[in-house]
């Protein structure tokens, strides 16, 4: 296998396009939040840090809200010890062990699937933390996962094998489609 790794579960967004808190949508015997947390632990994460005010899973509230996924990652950067981290959104419940393993098997500093910002593997060290902090302090579109990935020279896995696992939900229509695939 790929050795020790940890995960960040991004669950602090406003879910404005969905119209309701995505993390609390029902999935299986719980919610998207509990499901994704369980998936990460079951697939081998040594530790899962939840980004967002989620007391039930010891979530880390955003100090600066409404800064998007990159802002959340930049705020968490000082807490992330050196090593391999998988960054995952809360709204990707079909994420598979096979995709996680493929991402973790990469050896570059940053890897994701082509045309998808997340999930993403980051190999954290002081240099990566500095890049995260810099990009996280920017405003607007300059504070983005895309900017982080470009700065770290991201490796892209081909998307074709992973289309089902990469389904997420941002709107009620996305949610309805995702439920039919489950």
mmCIF file of C-alpha atoms in Angstrom:
data_model
loop_
_atom_site.group_PDB
_atom_site.id
_atom_site.type_symbol
_atom_site.label_atom_id
_atom_site.label_comp_id
_atom_site.label_asym_id
_atom_site.label_seq_id
_atom_site.Cartn_x
_atom_site.Cartn_y
_atom_site.Cartn_z
ATOM 1 C CA UNK A 1 0.000 0.000 0.000
ATOM 2 C CA UNK A 2 1.016 3.644 0.054
ATOM 3 C CA UNK A 3 1.958 4.081 3.704
ATOM 4 C CA UNK A 4 0.590 6.414 6.302
ATOM 5 C CA UNK A 5 -1.764 9.211 5.250
ATOM 6 C CA UNK A 6 -4.290 11.617 6.736
ATOM 7 C CA UNK A 7 -7.306 13.443 5.328
ATOM 8 C CA UNK A 8 -9.003 16.818 5.356
ATOM 9 C CA UNK A 9 -12.758 16.632 4.877
ATOM 10 C CA UNK A 10 -14.041 19.973 3.569
ATOM 11 C CA UNK A 11 -17.446 20.506 5.197
ATOM 12 C CA UNK A 12 -17.613 24.195 6.009
ATOM 13 C CA UNK A 13 -19.155 25.730 2.911
ATOM 14 C CA UNK A 14 -22.399 27.670 2.684
ATOM 15 C CA UNK A 15 -24.062 25.229 0.252
ATOM 16 C CA UNK A 16 -25.773 28.242 -1.332
ATOM 17 C CA UNK A 17 -26.557 26.534 -4.661
ATOM 18 C CA UNK A 18 -28.020 23.534 -2.828
ATOM 19 C CA UNK A 19 -30.227 25.704 -0.621
ATOM 20 C CA UNK A 20 -29.525 23.545 2.440
ATOM 21 C CA UNK A 21 -26.453 22.330 4.311
ATOM 22 C CA UNK A 22 -24.979 19.583 2.099
ATOM 23 C CA UNK A 23 -23.079 17.999 4.966
ATOM 24 C CA UNK A 24 -26.367 17.241 6.728
ATOM 25 C CA UNK A 25 -28.117 15.630 3.754
ATOM 26 C CA UNK A 26 -29.147 12.046 4.562
ATOM 27 C CA UNK A 27 -26.926 9.285 3.222
ATOM 28 C CA UNK A 28 -27.065 5.643 4.275
ATOM 29 C CA UNK A 29 -27.494 5.420 8.033
ATOM 30 C CA UNK A 30 -26.353 8.994 8.620
ATOM 31 C CA UNK A 31 -25.460 12.139 6.731
ATOM 32 C CA UNK A 32 -22.995 12.988 3.991
ATOM 33 C CA UNK A 33 -20.701 14.259 6.753
ATOM 34 C CA UNK A 34 -20.722 11.043 8.780
ATOM 35 C CA UNK A 35 -20.569 8.897 5.642
ATOM 36 C CA UNK A 36 -17.527 10.691 4.218
ATOM 37 C CA UNK A 37 -15.781 10.678 7.599
ATOM 38 C CA UNK A 38 -16.384 6.921 7.843
ATOM 39 C CA UNK A 39 -15.201 6.343 4.247
ATOM 40 C CA UNK A 40 -11.922 8.108 4.933
ATOM 41 C CA UNK A 41 -11.298 6.128 8.104
ATOM 42 C CA UNK A 42 -12.303 2.837 6.475
ATOM 43 C CA UNK A 43 -9.999 3.408 3.497
ATOM 44 C CA UNK A 44 -6.997 3.933 5.753
ATOM 45 C CA UNK A 45 -6.737 7.537 6.922
ATOM 46 C CA UNK A 46 -4.776 7.668 10.157
ATOM 47 C CA UNK A 47 -6.483 10.935 11.023
ATOM 48 C CA UNK A 48 -9.351 12.973 9.582
ATOM 49 C CA UNK A 49 -9.579 16.716 10.159
ATOM 50 C CA UNK A 50 -12.985 18.159 9.328
ATOM 51 C CA UNK A 51 -12.960 21.733 8.091
ATOM 52 C CA UNK A 52 -16.055 23.554 9.291
ATOM 53 C CA UNK A 53 -18.040 24.106 12.450
ATOM 54 C CA UNK A 54 -19.004 20.452 12.948
ATOM 55 C CA UNK A 55 -18.878 19.659 16.693
ATOM 56 C CA UNK A 56 -20.124 16.070 16.207
ATOM 57 C CA UNK A 57 -16.839 15.191 14.449
ATOM 58 C CA UNK A 58 -14.521 17.701 16.156
ATOM 59 C CA UNK A 59 -14.654 20.020 13.166
ATOM 60 C CA UNK A 60 -12.395 23.052 12.971
ATOM 61 C CA UNK A 61 -14.498 26.205 12.468
ATOM 62 C CA UNK A 62 -13.293 28.630 9.815
ATOM 63 C CA UNK A 63 -11.590 31.632 11.385
ATOM 64 C CA UNK A 64 -12.306 33.563 8.201
ATOM 65 C CA UNK A 65 -15.627 32.294 6.807
ATOM 66 C CA UNK A 66 -16.623 32.460 3.150
ATOM 67 C CA UNK A 67 -13.088 32.053 1.807
ATOM 68 C CA UNK A 68 -13.841 28.828 -0.049
ATOM 69 C CA UNK A 69 -11.957 25.551 0.016
ATOM 70 C CA UNK A 70 -8.576 27.241 -0.470
ATOM 71 C CA UNK A 71 -9.224 29.618 2.410
ATOM 72 C CA UNK A 72 -10.181 26.684 4.621
ATOM 73 C CA UNK A 73 -7.041 24.761 3.648
ATOM 74 C CA UNK A 74 -4.829 27.778 4.281
ATOM 75 C CA UNK A 75 -6.382 28.190 7.737
ATOM 76 C CA UNK A 76 -5.757 24.510 8.490
ATOM 77 C CA UNK A 77 -2.201 24.456 7.072
ATOM 78 C CA UNK A 78 -0.454 25.059 10.430
ATOM 79 C CA UNK A 79 -2.305 22.024 11.890
ATOM 80 C CA UNK A 80 -1.307 19.673 9.089
ATOM 81 C CA UNK A 81 1.856 17.823 9.992
ATOM 82 C CA UNK A 82 4.356 16.828 7.345
ATOM 83 C CA UNK A 83 3.225 13.909 5.247
ATOM 84 C CA UNK A 84 0.597 12.787 2.777
ATOM 85 C CA UNK A 85 -2.858 14.374 3.000
ATOM 86 C CA UNK A 86 -5.952 13.563 0.967
ATOM 87 C CA UNK A 87 -8.287 16.556 0.587
ATOM 88 C CA UNK A 88 -11.908 15.535 -0.007
ATOM 89 C CA UNK A 89 -15.214 17.437 -0.295
ATOM 90 C CA UNK A 90 -18.141 16.374 1.870
ATOM 91 C CA UNK A 91 -20.425 15.952 -1.148
ATOM 92 C CA UNK A 92 -18.629 13.083 -2.946
ATOM 93 C CA UNK A 93 -20.195 9.966 -1.360
ATOM 94 C CA UNK A 94 -19.340 7.583 -4.216
ATOM 95 C CA UNK A 95 -15.600 8.149 -3.710
ATOM 96 C CA UNK A 96 -13.948 4.766 -4.092
ATOM 97 C CA UNK A 97 -11.051 2.972 -2.470
ATOM 98 C CA UNK A 98 -9.583 2.417 -5.937
ATOM 99 C CA UNK A 99 -9.514 6.156 -6.708
ATOM 100 C CA UNK A 100 -8.112 6.980 -3.275
ATOM 101 C CA UNK A 101 -5.381 4.369 -3.773
ATOM 102 C CA UNK A 102 -4.551 5.759 -7.239
ATOM 103 C CA UNK A 103 -4.167 9.285 -5.861
ATOM 104 C CA UNK A 104 -2.074 8.094 -2.926
ATOM 105 C CA UNK A 105 0.154 6.082 -5.267
ATOM 106 C CA UNK A 106 1.332 9.254 -7.011
ATOM 107 C CA UNK A 107 4.708 10.555 -5.880
ATOM 108 C CA UNK A 108 4.368 14.233 -6.723
ATOM 109 C CA UNK A 109 3.689 17.032 -4.260
ATOM 110 C CA UNK A 110 0.154 17.508 -5.586
ATOM 111 C CA UNK A 111 -2.147 15.212 -7.551
ATOM 112 C CA UNK A 112 -5.792 15.171 -8.599
ATOM 113 C CA UNK A 113 -7.951 13.891 -11.449
ATOM 114 C CA UNK A 114 -8.019 15.909 -14.668
ATOM 115 C CA UNK A 115 -10.853 18.454 -14.774
ATOM 116 C CA UNK A 116 -11.512 17.998 -11.021
ATOM 117 C CA UNK A 117 -9.998 20.077 -8.253
ATOM 118 C CA UNK A 118 -10.965 17.482 -5.650
ATOM 119 C CA UNK A 119 -10.168 14.972 -4.355
ATOM 120 C CA UNK A 120 -6.534 16.026 -4.185
ATOM 121 C CA UNK A 121 -3.408 14.629 -2.595
ATOM 122 C CA UNK A 122 -0.936 17.048 -1.052
ATOM 123 C CA UNK A 123 2.444 16.089 0.331
ATOM 124 C CA UNK A 124 2.722 18.659 3.100
ATOM 125 C CA UNK A 125 5.998 20.202 4.233
ATOM 126 C CA UNK A 126 7.076 23.725 5.171
ATOM 127 C CA UNK A 127 7.335 24.784 1.523
ATOM 128 C CA UNK A 128 3.822 23.572 0.695
ATOM 129 C CA UNK A 129 2.469 25.240 3.850
ATOM 130 C CA UNK A 130 4.036 28.533 2.699
ATOM 131 C CA UNK A 131 2.386 28.226 -0.734
ATOM 132 C CA UNK A 132 -0.953 27.390 0.930
ATOM 133 C CA UNK A 133 -0.656 30.426 3.196
ATOM 134 C CA UNK A 134 0.255 32.734 0.306
ATOM 135 C CA UNK A 135 -2.586 31.598 -1.940
ATOM 136 C CA UNK A 136 -5.030 31.497 0.978
ATOM 137 C CA UNK A 137 -4.299 35.154 1.752
ATOM 138 C CA UNK A 138 -5.227 36.271 -1.759
ATOM 139 C CA UNK A 139 -8.650 37.528 -2.737
ATOM 140 C CA UNK A 140 -11.229 36.459 -5.276
ATOM 141 C CA UNK A 141 -10.270 33.948 -7.955
ATOM 142 C CA UNK A 142 -6.600 34.233 -7.024
ATOM 143 C CA UNK A 143 -7.476 32.328 -3.811
ATOM 144 C CA UNK A 144 -8.328 28.993 -5.381
ATOM 145 C CA UNK A 145 -7.454 25.324 -5.460
ATOM 146 C CA UNK A 146 -6.528 25.827 -9.117
ATOM 147 C CA UNK A 147 -3.919 28.444 -8.140
ATOM 148 C CA UNK A 148 -2.540 26.067 -5.492
ATOM 149 C CA UNK A 149 -2.346 23.195 -7.944
ATOM 150 C CA UNK A 150 -0.652 25.328 -10.596
ATOM 151 C CA UNK A 151 1.899 26.564 -8.065
ATOM 152 C CA UNK A 152 2.692 23.012 -6.978
ATOM 153 C CA UNK A 153 2.793 21.612 -10.550
ATOM 154 C CA UNK A 154 -0.087 19.219 -10.091
ATOM 155 C CA UNK A 155 -0.047 15.720 -11.559
ATOM 156 C CA UNK A 156 -3.353 14.833 -13.223
ATOM 157 C CA UNK A 157 -4.717 11.311 -13.309
ATOM 158 C CA UNK A 158 -6.978 10.563 -16.299
ATOM 159 C CA UNK A 159 -10.656 11.150 -15.523
ATOM 160 C CA UNK A 160 -12.194 8.355 -17.606
ATOM 161 C CA UNK A 161 -11.961 5.520 -15.045
ATOM 162 C CA UNK A 162 -13.338 7.610 -12.187
ATOM 163 C CA UNK A 163 -16.474 9.365 -13.482
ATOM 164 C CA UNK A 164 -18.878 7.650 -11.078
ATOM 165 C CA UNK A 165 -16.631 8.104 -8.027
ATOM 166 C CA UNK A 166 -16.185 11.808 -8.805
ATOM 167 C CA UNK A 167 -19.904 12.680 -8.756
ATOM 168 C CA UNK A 168 -20.723 15.377 -6.275
ATOM 169 C CA UNK A 169 -23.733 17.534 -5.580
ATOM 170 C CA UNK A 170 -23.947 21.296 -5.706
ATOM 171 C CA UNK A 171 -27.613 21.698 -6.662
ATOM 172 C CA UNK A 172 -30.864 19.863 -5.924
ATOM 173 C CA UNK A 173 -30.691 18.358 -9.444
ATOM 174 C CA UNK A 174 -27.158 17.076 -8.757
ATOM 175 C CA UNK A 175 -28.434 15.589 -5.496
ATOM 176 C CA UNK A 176 -31.302 13.784 -7.234
ATOM 177 C CA UNK A 177 -28.918 12.328 -9.835
ATOM 178 C CA UNK A 178 -26.422 11.254 -7.173
ATOM 179 C CA UNK A 179 -29.129 9.419 -5.235
ATOM 180 C CA UNK A 180 -30.126 7.421 -8.319
ATOM 181 C CA UNK A 181 -26.499 6.302 -8.725
ATOM 182 C CA UNK A 182 -26.117 5.114 -5.154
#
